[in-house]
Short mmCIF file of C-alpha atoms in Angstrom, two decimals:
data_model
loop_
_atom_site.label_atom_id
_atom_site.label_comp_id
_atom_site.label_asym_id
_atom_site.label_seq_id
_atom_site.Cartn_x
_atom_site.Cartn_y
_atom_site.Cartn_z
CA UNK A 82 -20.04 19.51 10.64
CA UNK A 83 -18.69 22.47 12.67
CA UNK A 84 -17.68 25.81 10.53
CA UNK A 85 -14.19 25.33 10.25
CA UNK A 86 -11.12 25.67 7.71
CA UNK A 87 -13.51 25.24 4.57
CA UNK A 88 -10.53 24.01 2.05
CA UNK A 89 -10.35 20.78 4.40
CA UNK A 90 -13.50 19.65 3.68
CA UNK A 91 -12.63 17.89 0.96
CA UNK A 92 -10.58 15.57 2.60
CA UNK A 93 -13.34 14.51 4.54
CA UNK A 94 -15.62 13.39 1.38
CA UNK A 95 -12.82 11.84 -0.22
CA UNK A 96 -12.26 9.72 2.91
CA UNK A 97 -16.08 9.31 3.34
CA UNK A 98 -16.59 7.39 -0.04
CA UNK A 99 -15.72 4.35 -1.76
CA UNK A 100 -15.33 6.73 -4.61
CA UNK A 101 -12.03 8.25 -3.10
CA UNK A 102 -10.65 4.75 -2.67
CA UNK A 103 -10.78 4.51 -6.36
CA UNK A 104 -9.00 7.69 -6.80
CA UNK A 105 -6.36 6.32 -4.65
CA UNK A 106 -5.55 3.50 -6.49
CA UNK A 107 -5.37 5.39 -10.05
CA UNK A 108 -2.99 8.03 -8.87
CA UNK A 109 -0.60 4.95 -7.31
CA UNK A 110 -1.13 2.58 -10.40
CA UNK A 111 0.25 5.62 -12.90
CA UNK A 112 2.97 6.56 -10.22
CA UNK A 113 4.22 3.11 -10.21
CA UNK A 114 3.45 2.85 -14.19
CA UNK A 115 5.10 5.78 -15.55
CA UNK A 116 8.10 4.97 -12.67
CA UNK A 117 8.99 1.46 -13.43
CA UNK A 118 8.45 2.36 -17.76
CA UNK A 119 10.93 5.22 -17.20
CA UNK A 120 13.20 3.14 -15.81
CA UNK A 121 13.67 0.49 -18.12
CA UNK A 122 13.99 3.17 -20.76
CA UNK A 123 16.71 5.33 -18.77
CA UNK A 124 18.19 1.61 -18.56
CA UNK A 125 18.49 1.05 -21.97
CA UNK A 126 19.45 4.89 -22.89
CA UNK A 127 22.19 4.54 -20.78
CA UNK A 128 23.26 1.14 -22.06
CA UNK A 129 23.15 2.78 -25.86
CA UNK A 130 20.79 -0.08 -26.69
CA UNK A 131 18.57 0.35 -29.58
CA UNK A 132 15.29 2.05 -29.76
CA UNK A 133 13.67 -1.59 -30.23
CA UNK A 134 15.05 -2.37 -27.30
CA UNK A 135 13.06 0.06 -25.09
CA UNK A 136 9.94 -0.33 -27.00
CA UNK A 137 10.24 -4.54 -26.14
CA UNK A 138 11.27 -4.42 -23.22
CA UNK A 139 9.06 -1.07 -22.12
CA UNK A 140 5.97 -2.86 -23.51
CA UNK A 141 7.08 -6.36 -21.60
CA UNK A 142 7.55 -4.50 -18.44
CA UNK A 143 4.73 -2.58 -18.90
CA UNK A 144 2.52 -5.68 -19.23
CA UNK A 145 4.27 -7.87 -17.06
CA UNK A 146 4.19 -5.53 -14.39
CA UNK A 147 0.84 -4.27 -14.40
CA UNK A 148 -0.61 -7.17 -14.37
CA UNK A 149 1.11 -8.92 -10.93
CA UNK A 150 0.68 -5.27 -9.27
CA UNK A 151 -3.46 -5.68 -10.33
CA UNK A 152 -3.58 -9.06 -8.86
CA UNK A 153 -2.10 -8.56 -6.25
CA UNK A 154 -3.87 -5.44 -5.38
CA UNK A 155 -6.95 -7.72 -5.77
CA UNK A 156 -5.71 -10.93 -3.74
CA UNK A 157 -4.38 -8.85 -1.11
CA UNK A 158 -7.59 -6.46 -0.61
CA UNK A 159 -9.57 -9.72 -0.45
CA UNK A 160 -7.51 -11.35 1.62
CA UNK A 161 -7.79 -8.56 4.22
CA UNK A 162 -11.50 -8.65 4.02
CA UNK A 163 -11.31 -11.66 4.51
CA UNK A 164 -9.07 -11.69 7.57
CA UNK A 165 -10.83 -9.17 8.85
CA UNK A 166 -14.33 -11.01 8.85
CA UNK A 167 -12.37 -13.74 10.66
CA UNK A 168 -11.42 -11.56 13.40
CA UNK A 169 -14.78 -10.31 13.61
CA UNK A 170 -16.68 -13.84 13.89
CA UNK A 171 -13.67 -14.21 16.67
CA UNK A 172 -14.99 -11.09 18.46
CA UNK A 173 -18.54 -12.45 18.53
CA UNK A 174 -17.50 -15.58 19.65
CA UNK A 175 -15.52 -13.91 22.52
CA UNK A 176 -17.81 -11.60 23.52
CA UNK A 177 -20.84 -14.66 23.76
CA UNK A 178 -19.23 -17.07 25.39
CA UNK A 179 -16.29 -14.97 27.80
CA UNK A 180 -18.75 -11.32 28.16
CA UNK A 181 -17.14 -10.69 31.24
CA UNK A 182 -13.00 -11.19 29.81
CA UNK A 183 -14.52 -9.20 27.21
CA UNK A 184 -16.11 -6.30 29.14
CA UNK A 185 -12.83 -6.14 31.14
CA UNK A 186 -10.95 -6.04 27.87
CA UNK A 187 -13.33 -2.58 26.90
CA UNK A 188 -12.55 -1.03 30.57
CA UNK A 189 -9.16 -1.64 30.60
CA UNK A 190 -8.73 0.42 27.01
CA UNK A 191 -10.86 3.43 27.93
CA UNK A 192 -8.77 3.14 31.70
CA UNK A 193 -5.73 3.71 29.77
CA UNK A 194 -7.35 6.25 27.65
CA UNK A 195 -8.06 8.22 30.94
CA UNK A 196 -11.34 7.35 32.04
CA UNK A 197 -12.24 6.27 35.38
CA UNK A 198 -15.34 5.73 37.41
CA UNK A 199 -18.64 5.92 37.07
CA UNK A 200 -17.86 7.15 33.99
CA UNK A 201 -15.79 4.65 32.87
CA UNK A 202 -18.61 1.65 33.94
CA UNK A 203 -21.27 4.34 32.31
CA UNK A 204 -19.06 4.14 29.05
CA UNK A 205 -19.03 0.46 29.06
CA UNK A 206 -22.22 -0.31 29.78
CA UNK A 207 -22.98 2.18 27.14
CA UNK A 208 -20.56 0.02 24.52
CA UNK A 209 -21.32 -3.82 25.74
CA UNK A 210 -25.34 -2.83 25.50
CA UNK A 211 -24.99 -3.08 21.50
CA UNK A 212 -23.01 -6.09 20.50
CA UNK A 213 -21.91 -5.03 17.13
CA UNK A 214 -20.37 -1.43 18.78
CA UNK A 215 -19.20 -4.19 20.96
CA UNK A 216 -17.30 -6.15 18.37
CA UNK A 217 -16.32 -3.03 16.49
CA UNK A 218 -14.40 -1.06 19.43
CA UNK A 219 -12.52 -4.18 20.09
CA UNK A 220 -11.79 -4.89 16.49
CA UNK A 221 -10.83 -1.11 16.13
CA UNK A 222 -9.08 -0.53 19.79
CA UNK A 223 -7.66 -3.82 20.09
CA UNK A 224 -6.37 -5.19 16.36
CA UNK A 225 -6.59 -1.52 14.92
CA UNK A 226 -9.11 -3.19 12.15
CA UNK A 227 -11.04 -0.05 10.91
CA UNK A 228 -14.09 -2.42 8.45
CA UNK A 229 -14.16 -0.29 4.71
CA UNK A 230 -17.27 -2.57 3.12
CA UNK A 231 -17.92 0.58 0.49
CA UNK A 232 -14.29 -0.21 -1.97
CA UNK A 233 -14.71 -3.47 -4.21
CA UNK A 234 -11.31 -5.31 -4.14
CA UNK A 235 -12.15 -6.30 -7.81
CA UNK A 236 -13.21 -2.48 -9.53
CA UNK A 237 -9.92 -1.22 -7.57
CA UNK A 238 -7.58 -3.53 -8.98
CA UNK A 239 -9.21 -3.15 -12.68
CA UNK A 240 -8.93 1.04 -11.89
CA UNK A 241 -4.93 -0.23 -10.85
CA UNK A 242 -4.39 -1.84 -14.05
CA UNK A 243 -5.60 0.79 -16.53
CA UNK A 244 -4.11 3.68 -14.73
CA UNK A 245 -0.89 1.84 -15.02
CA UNK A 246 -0.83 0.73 -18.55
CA UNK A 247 -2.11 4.19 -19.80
CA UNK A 248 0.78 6.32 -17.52
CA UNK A 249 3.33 3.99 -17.87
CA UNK A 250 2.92 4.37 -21.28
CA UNK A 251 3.83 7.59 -21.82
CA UNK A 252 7.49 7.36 -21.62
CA UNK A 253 7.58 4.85 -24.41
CA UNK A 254 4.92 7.06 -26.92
CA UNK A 255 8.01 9.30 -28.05
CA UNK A 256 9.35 5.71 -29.35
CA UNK A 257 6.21 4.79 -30.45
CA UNK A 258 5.67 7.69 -32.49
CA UNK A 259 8.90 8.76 -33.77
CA UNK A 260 8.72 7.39 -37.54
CA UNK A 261 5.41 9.99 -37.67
CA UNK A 262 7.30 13.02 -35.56
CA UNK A 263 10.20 14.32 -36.69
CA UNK A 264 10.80 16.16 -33.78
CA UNK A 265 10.69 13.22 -31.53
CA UNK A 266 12.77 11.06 -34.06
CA UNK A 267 15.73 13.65 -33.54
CA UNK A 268 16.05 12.87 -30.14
CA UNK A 269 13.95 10.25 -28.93
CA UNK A 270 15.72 9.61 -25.20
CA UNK A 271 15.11 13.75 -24.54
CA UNK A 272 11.99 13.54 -26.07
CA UNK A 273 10.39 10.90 -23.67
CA UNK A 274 12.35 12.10 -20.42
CA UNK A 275 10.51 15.46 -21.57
CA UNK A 276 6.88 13.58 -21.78
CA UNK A 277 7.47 11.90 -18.55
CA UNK A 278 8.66 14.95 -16.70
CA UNK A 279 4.97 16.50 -17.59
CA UNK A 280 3.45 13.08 -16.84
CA UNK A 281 4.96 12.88 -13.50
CA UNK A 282 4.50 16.41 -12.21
CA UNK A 283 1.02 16.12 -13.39
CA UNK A 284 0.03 12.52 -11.82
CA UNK A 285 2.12 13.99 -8.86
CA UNK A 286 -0.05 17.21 -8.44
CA UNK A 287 -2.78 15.21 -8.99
CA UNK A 288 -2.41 13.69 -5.38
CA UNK A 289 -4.03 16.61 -4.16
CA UNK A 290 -7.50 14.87 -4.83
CA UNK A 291 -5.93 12.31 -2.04
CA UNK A 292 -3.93 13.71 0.54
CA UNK A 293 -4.76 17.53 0.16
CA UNK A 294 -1.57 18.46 -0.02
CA UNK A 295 -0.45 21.58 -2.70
CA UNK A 296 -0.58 20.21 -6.01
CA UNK A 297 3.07 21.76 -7.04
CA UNK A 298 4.62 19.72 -4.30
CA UNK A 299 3.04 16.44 -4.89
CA UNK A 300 4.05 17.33 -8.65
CA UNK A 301 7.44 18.29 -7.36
CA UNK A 302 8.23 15.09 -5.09
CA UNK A 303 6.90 13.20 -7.97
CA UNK A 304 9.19 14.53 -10.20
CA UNK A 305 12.02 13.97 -8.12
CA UNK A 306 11.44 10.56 -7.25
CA UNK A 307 10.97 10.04 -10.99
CA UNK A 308 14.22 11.86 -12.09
CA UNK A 309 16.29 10.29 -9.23
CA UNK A 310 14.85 6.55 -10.46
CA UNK A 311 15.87 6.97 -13.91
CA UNK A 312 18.85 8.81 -13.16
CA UNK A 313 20.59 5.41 -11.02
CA UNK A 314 18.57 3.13 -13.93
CA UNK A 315 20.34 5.41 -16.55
CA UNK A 316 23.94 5.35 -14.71
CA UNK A 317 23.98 0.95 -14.18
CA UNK A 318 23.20 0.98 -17.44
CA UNK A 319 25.89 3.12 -18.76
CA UNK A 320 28.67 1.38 -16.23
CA UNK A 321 27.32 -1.94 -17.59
CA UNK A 322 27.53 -0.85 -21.25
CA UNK A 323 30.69 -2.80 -21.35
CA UNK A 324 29.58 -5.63 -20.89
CA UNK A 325 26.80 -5.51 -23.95
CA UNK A 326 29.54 -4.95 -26.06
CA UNK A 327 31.34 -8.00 -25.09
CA UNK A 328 28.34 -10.04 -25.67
CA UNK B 296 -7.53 -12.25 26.65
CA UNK B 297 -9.80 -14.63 26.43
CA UNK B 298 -9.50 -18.04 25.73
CA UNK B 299 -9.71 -18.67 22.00
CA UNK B 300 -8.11 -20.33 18.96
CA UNK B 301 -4.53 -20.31 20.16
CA UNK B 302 -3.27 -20.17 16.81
CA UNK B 303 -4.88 -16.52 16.08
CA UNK B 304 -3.30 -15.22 18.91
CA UNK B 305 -0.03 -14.56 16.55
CA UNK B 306 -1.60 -12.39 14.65
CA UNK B 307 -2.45 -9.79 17.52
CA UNK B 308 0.90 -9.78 18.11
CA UNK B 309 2.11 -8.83 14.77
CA UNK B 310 -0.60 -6.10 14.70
CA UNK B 311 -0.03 -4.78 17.86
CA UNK B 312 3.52 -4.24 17.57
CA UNK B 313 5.94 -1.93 14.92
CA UNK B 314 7.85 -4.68 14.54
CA UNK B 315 5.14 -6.35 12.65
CA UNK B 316 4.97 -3.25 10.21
CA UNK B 317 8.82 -3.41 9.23
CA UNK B 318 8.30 -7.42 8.54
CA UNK B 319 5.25 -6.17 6.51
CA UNK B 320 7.89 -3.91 4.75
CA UNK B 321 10.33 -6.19 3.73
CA UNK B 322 7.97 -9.18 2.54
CA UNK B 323 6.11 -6.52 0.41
CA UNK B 324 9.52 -4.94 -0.74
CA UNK B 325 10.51 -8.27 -2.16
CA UNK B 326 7.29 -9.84 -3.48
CA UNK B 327 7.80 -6.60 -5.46
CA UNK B 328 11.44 -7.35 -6.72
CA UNK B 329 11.36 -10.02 -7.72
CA UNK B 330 7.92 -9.75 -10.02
CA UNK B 331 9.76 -7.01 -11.63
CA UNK B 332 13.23 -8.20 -11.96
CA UNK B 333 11.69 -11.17 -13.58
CA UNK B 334 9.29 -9.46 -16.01
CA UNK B 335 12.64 -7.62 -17.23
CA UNK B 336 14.12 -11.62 -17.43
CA UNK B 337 11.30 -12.66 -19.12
CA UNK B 338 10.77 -9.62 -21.21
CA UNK B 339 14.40 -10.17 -22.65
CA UNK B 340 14.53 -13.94 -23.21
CA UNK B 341 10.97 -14.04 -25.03
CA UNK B 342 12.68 -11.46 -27.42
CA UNK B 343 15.57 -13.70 -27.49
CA UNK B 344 18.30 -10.43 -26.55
CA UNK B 345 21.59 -11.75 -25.30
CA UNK B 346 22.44 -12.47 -21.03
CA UNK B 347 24.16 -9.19 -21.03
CA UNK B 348 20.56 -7.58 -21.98
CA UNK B 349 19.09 -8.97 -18.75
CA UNK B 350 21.65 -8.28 -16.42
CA UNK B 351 23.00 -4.52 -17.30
CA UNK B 352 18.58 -4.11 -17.78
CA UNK B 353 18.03 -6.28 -14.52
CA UNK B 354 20.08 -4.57 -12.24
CA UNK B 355 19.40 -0.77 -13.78
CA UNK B 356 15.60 -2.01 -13.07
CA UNK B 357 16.08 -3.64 -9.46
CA UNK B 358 17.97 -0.25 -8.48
CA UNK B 359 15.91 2.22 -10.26
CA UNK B 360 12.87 1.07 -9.04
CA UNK B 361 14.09 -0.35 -5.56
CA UNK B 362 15.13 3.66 -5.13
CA UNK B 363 11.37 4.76 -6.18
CA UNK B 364 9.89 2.23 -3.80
CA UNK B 365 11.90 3.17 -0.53
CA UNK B 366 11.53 6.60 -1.58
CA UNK B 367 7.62 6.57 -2.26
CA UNK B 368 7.06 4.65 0.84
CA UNK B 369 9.05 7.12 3.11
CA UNK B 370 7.48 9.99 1.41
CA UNK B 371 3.45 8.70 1.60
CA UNK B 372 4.33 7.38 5.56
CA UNK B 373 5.95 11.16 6.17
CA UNK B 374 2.74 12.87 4.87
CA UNK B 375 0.07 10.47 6.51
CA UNK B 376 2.29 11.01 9.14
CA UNK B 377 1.88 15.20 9.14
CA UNK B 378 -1.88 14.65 7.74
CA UNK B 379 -3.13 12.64 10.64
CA UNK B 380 -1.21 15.58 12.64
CA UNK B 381 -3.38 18.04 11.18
CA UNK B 382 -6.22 16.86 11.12
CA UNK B 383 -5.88 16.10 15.13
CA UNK B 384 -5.01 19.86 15.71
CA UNK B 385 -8.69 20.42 13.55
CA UNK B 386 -10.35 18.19 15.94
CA UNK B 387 -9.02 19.88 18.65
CA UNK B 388 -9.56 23.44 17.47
CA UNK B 389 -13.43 22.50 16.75
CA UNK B 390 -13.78 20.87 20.06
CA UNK B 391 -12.53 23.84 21.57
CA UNK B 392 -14.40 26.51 20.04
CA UNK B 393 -17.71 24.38 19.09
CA UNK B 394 -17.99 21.90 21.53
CA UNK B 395 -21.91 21.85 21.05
CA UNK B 396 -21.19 20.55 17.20
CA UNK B 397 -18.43 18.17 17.89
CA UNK B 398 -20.74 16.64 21.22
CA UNK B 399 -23.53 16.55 18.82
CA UNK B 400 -21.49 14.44 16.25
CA UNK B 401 -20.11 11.99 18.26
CA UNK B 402 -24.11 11.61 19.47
CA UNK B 403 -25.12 11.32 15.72
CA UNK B 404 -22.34 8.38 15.19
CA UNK B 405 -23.29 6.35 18.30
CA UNK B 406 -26.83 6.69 17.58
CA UNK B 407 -26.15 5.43 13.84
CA UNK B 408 -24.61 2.40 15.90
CA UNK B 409 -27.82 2.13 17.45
CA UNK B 410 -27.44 3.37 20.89
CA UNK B 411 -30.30 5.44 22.70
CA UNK B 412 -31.88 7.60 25.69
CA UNK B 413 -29.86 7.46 28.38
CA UNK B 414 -27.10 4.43 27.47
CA UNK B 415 -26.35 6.88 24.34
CA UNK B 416 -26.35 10.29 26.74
CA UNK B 417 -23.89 8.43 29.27
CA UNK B 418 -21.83 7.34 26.77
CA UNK B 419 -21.62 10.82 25.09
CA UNK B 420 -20.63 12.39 28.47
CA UNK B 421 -18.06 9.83 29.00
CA UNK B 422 -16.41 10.22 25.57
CA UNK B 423 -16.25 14.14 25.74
CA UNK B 424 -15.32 14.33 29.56
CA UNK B 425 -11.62 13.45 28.27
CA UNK B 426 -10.16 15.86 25.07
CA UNK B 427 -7.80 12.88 23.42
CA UNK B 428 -11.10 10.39 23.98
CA UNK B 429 -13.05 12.26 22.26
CA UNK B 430 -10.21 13.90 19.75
CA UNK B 431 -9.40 9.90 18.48
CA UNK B 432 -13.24 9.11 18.50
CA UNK B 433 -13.80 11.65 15.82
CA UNK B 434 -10.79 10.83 14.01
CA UNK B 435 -11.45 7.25 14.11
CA UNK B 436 -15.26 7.39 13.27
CA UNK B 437 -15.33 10.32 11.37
CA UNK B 438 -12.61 10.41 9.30
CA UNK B 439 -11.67 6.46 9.42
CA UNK B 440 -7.90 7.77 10.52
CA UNK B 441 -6.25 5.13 13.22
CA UNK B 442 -2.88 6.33 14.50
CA UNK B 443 0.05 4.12 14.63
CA UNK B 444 2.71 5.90 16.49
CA UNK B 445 5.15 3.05 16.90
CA UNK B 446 6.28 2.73 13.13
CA UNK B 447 9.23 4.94 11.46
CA UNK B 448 9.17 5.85 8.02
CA UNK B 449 12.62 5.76 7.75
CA UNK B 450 13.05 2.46 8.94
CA UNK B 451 10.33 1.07 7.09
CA UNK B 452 11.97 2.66 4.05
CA UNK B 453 15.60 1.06 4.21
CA UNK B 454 14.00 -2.38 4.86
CA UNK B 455 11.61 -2.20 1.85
CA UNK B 456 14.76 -0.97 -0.55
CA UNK B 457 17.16 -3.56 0.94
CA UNK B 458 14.21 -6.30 0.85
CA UNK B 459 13.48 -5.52 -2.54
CA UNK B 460 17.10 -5.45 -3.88
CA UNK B 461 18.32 -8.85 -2.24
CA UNK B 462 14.78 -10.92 -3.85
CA UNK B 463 14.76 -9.03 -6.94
CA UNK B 464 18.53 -10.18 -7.34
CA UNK B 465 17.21 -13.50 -7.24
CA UNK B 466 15.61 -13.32 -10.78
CA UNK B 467 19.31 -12.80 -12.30
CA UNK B 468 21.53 -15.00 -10.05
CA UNK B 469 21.59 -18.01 -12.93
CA UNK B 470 23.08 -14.73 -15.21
CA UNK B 471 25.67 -13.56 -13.30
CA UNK B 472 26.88 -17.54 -11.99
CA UNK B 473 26.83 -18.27 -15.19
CA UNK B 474 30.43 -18.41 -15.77
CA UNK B 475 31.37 -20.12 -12.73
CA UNK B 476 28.46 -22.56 -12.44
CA UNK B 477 27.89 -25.15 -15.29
CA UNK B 478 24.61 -26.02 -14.57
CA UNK B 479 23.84 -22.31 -15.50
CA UNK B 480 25.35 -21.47 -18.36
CA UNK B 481 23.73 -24.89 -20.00
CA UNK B 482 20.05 -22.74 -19.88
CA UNK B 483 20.10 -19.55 -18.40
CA UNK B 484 16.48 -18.65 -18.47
CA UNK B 485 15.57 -22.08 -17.29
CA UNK B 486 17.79 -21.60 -14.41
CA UNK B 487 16.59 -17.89 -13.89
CA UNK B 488 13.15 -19.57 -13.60
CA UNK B 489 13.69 -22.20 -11.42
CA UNK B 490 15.22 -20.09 -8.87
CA UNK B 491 12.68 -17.43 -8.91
CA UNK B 492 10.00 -19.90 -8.61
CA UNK B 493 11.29 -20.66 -5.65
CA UNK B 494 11.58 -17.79 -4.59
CA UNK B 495 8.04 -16.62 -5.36
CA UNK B 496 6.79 -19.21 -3.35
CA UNK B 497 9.17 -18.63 -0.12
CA UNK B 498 8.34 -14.93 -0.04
CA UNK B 499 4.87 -16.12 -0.13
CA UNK B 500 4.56 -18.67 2.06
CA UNK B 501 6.56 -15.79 4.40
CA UNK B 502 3.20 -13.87 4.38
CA UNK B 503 2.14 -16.12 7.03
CA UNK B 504 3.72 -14.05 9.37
CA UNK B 505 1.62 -11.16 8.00
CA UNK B 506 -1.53 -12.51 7.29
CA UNK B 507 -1.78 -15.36 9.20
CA UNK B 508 -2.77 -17.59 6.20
CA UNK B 509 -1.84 -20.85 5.37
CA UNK B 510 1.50 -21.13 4.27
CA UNK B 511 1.25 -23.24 0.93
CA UNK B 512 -1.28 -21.10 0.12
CA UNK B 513 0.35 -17.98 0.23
CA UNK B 514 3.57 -19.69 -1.86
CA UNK B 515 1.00 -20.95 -4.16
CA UNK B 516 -0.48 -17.65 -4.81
CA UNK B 517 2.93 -15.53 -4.70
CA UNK B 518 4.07 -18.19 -7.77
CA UNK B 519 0.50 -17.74 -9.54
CA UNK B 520 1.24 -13.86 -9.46
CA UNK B 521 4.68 -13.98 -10.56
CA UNK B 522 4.25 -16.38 -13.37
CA UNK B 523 1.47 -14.84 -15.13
CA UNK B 524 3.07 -11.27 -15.03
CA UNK B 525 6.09 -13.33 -16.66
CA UNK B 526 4.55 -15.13 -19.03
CA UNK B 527 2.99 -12.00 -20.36
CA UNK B 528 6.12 -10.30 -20.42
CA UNK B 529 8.10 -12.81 -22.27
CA UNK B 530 5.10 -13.42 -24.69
CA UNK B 531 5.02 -9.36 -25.39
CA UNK B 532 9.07 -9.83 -26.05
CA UNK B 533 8.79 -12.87 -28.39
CA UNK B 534 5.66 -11.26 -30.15
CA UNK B 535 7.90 -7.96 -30.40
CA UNK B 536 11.30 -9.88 -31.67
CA UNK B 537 10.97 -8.69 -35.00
CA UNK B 538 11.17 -5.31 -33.84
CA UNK B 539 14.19 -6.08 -32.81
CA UNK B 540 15.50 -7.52 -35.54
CA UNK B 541 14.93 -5.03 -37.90
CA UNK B 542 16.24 -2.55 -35.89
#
């Protein structure tokens, strides 16, 4: 690399391994954990439901939801491998029995890029000499398929799972735990909004590892987003309270 | 193009456009609703809470995280948005004030593709004799970042919310009919299920459009998804019920 802003490097390895991907998909399994718990428990604080009540339905959500969002994670990360090894046997295909649609096809995309002359036909003679830099810049330039083999759609989905069980348990542990904390058995709706205020600032800053921004915004936005979920979750379930009482 | 399997040819199309992105929006959107809408269904009936439970829990659930979703999404498209702005400037910066290191790397990654001697020197001129050809080649190669220009945030935000809180609805239709529709009120939660399922599987055969898989297959696997995440939730309520009770 060229010397250059040295705090940006980092961005650069994260995006370099399979390692970052993994990263990735913790930070947005606990977002989506901690999110979707805090709702259901805003939900049934404003509804004036019982503590029972959040810790059944919390735990059912919980289970219920981190389980579709791992599978899916998996089916859909295969499924794009898989798509994308279809497009590439398509390339090859192309390029060995049409080279010359094909060759026009890598002009044309490097015309409209700007190139032109001999150092556009230098360029593709450069490109259709290899045939799998041949495949590739079509794939890439032409279907905007950039191939990842390095992330395992399985070990992703598992790293999903866990980091959504164990964040979006968090607003439920001052439920859990109140019959052993007085503190948390006083108020047990303030206490967990409190624990998953620090939860989400903290999974928010944690971002940073990912997109580089400052850690006190991502903790910020996260926090917001967070607050503004539970806040409409808490207010339906307060304007429906009437009907729980006709029930 | 070339001549090939005319029935791939859709899938270019959906890729190449930003159309494609906002029908990727709303199919994910709702594949989301309606998993979690019916894990708070299930959730409720497996703990055997009354119908006014699920629907003042449902629809605190579908909004409250509905909200998070279209906000999260704008948010994270926003910031890859201003990150893949940044990091362009970078490229440009280094290419400006080390253009010896930057023609150097883009050597490195073409001779890692397996390009040589002269093919690899004329393709190295070509790329750096035009500042955006070469700026995207780094990004691309280097950092694995393709831009899509053609997609808004915004929009892609307000069709994942309103996605996501039509098919999530679906989930608690049988609830909220009950009183007007016989065939209801007999078994809610069999009703409840029965429309979701078929839901699940429309949203997933809908994929098509997205992935360009078979449609059964996607329906199949969208009702696989949604009834395990379910059946775990209403399992985790009916193993919790005593909770309840002795609450």
């Amino acid at each position: 690399m060229a010397a250059h802003d040295p705090t940006k490097i980092g961005n650069e390895v994260w995006h370099k391994t399979g390692q970052g991907k993994y990263i990735g998909s913790a930070i947005y399994g606990a977002s989506d954990g901690i999110i979707t718990t805090f709702a259901v428990v805003a939900g049934v604080a404003g509804a004036g439901l019982s503590a029972a009540v959040v810790l059944i339905l919390g735990l059912a959500n919980l289970i219920g939801d981190g389980l579709s969002m791992a599978i899916g994670d998996f089916l859909s990360g295969r499924a794009e491998r898989k798509y994308q090894k279809s497009e590439e046997e398509r390339e090859l295909w192309e390029i060995e029995n049409h080279p010359e649609g094909e060759r026009e096809e890598i002009r044309q995309i490097y015309k409209n890029k700007g190139l032109e002359g001999e150092t556009l036909e230098n360029l593709v003679a450069a490109i259709t000499s290899n045939k799998s830099l041949w495949i590739h810049t079509m794939m890439t330039e032409e279907l905007g398929i950039y191939i990842d083999e390095d992330s395992s759609p399985l070990k992703s989905a598992v790293v999903t799972f866990i980091s959504f069980v164990v964040a979006g348990f968090m607003p439920l542990l001052a439920y859990v735990l109140s019959s052993h904390v007085p503190i948390f058995a006083a108020n047990q709706f303030l206490a967990a909004v409190m624990i998953t205020g620090i939860t989400l600032f903290t999974v928010g800053a944690a971002r940073v590892f990912v997109t580089g921004e400052k850690w006190y915004l991502g903790g910020l936005e996260m926090l917001v987003v967070g607050g503004i979920s539970a806040s409409a979750a808490y207010l339906i379930g307060f304007l429906l309270k009437g009907i729980a009482g006709a029930a």
